[in-house]
XYZ file of C-alpha atoms in Angstrom:
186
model
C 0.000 0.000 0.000
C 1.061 3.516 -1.146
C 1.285 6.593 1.509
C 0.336 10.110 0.587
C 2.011 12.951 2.675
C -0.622 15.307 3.012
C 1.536 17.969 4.565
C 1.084 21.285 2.809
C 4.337 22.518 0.655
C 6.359 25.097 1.179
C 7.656 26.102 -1.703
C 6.165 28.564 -3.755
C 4.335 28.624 -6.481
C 2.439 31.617 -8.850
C -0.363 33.959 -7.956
C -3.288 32.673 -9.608
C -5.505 35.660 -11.318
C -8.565 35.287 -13.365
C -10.098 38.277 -15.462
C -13.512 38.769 -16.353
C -14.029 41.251 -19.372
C -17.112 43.029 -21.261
C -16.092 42.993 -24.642
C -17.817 45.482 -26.950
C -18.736 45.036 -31.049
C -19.797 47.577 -32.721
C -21.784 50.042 -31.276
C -24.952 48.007 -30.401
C -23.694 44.429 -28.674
C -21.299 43.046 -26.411
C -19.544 39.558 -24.842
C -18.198 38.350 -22.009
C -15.220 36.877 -21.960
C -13.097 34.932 -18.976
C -9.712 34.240 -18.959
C -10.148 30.863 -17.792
C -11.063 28.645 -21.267
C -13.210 26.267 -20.092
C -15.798 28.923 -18.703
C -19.007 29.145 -20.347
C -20.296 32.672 -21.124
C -23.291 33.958 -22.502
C -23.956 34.965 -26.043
C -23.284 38.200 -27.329
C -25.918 40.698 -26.560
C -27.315 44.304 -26.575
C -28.513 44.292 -22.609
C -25.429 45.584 -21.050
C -26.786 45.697 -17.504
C -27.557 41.735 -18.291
C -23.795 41.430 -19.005
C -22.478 43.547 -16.253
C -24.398 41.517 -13.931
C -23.378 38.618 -15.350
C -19.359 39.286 -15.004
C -19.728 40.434 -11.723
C -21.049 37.273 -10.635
C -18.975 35.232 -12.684
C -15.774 36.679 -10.621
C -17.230 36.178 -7.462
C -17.749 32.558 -8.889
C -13.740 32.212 -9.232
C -12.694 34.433 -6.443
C -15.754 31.906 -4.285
C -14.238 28.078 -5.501
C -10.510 29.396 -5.484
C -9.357 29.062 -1.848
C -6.108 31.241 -1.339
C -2.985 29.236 -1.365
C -0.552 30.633 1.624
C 2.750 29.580 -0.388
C 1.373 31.431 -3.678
C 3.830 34.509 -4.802
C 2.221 37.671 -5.263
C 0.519 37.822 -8.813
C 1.538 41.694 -8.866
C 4.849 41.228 -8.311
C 4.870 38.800 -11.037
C 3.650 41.287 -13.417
C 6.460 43.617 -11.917
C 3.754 45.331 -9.386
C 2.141 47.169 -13.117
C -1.167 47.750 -11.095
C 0.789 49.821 -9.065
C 3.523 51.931 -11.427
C 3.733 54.751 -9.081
C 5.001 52.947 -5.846
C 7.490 50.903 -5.704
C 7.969 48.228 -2.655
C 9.149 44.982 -2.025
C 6.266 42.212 -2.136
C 5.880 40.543 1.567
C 3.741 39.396 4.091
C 0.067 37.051 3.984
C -1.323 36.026 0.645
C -4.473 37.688 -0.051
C -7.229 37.085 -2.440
C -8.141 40.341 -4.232
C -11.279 41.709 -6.167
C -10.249 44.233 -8.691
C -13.032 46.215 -10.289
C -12.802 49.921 -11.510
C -16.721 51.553 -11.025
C -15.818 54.228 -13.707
C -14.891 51.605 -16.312
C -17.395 49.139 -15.492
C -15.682 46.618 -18.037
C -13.305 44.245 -16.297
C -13.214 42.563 -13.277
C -9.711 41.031 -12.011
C -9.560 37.977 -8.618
C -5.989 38.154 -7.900
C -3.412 36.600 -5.195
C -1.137 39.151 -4.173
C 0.699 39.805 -0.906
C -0.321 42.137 1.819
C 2.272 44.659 1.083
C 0.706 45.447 -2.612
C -2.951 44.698 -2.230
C -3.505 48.395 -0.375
C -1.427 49.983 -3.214
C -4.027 48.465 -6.249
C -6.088 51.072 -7.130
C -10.054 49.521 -7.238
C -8.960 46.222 -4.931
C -11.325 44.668 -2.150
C -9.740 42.054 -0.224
C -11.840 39.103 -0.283
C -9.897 36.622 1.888
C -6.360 35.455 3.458
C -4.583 32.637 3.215
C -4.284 30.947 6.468
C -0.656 31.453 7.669
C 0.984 27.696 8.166
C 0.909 26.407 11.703
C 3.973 26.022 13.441
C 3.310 23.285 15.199
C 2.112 19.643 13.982
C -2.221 19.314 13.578
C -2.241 16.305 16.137
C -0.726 16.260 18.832
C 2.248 13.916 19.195
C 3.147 12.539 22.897
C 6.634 12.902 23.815
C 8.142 10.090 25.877
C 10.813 10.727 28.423
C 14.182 9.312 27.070
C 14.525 5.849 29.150
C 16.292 6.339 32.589
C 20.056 4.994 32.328
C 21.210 3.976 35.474
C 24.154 6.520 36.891
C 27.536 4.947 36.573
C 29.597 6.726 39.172
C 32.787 7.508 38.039
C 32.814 5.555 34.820
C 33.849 2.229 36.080
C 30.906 0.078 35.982
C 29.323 -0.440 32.729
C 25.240 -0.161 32.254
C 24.871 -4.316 31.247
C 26.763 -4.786 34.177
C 24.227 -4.072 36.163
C 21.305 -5.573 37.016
C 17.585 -3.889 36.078
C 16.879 -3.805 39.626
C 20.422 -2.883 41.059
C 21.135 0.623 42.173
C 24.077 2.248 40.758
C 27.410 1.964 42.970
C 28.252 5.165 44.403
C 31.674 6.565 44.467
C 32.978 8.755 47.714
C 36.022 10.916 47.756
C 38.548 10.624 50.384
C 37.263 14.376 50.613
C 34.198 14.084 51.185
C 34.269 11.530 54.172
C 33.859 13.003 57.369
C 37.016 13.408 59.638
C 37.503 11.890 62.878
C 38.869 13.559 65.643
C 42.951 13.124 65.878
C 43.156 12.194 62.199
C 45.501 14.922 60.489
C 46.044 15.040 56.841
């Protein structure tokens, strides 16, 4: 029989992001397009509020069924932090999943991983949740048992087979540390 370790990994892997877009043709009809392939989306129409709907719910779809990986790198920093040209930081800290959505443009919608350190610089983000950060101790409990007692070998003489499971250990005195008798000089 085969084992699985189940242990989460540690090393990391990309940001995942998924963009929803309205696509426009002509001056009367649009689409809806995903950036995931195998995504079904509706057929071109003229009811834009239909099709804003529509996207909007199809990237809470991906940003609900994607649950945020806490060993993902940031997808912005992949992309050289380009959703944020005017600051310029390091990436660090949790993996967070992001909702990017600009209400003036009303055209694309954008559920990112990124780090904590760009997700307040993204112009238009909502955080939408955070990776759990990796416990630092084992899930169940393991029970520790005490190291066997060795029996105490005074003085390195005696070895441990020597002795018998029940015996007690011989113990070594110093001339020094006996007690002196009255009259008895050094």
């Amino acid at each position: 029989m085969t084992t699985v370790h189940s242990e989460p990994s540690t090393e990391r892997i990309p940001g995942r992001a998924w963009t929803v877009r309205i696509v426009g043709h002509g001056r009367s009809s649009a689409s809806v397009t995903c950036s995931t392939a195998a995504c079904r989306m509706p057929p071109r129409s003229e009811d834009l509020a239909v099709l804003r709907a529509f996207a909007a719910r199809h990237a809470a779809a991906h940003a609900k069924a994607a649950t945020v990986r806490p060993n993902a790198w940031c997808h912005c920093g992949s992309q050289r932090c380009g959703a944020h040209p005017d600051v310029k930081t390091h990436c660090a800290g949790a993996v967070l999943m992001i909702l990017r959505h600009d209400p003036v443009m009303r055209r694309v919608w954008s559920v990112e991983e990124v780090c904590e350190t760009c997700a307040p610089l993204i112009p238009n983000a909502t955080v939408l949740a955070r990776a759990e950060r990796p416990r630092r101790t084992p899930e169940r409990p393991t029970t520790q048992k005490p190291a066997p007692a060795r029996p105490s070998i005074a003085g390195g003489f005696s070895s441990p087979a020597a002795l018998g499971a029940g015996d007690p250990a011989p113990v070594r005195r110093s001339r020094r540390s006996r007690p002196r008798r009255p009259g008895q000089g050094r």
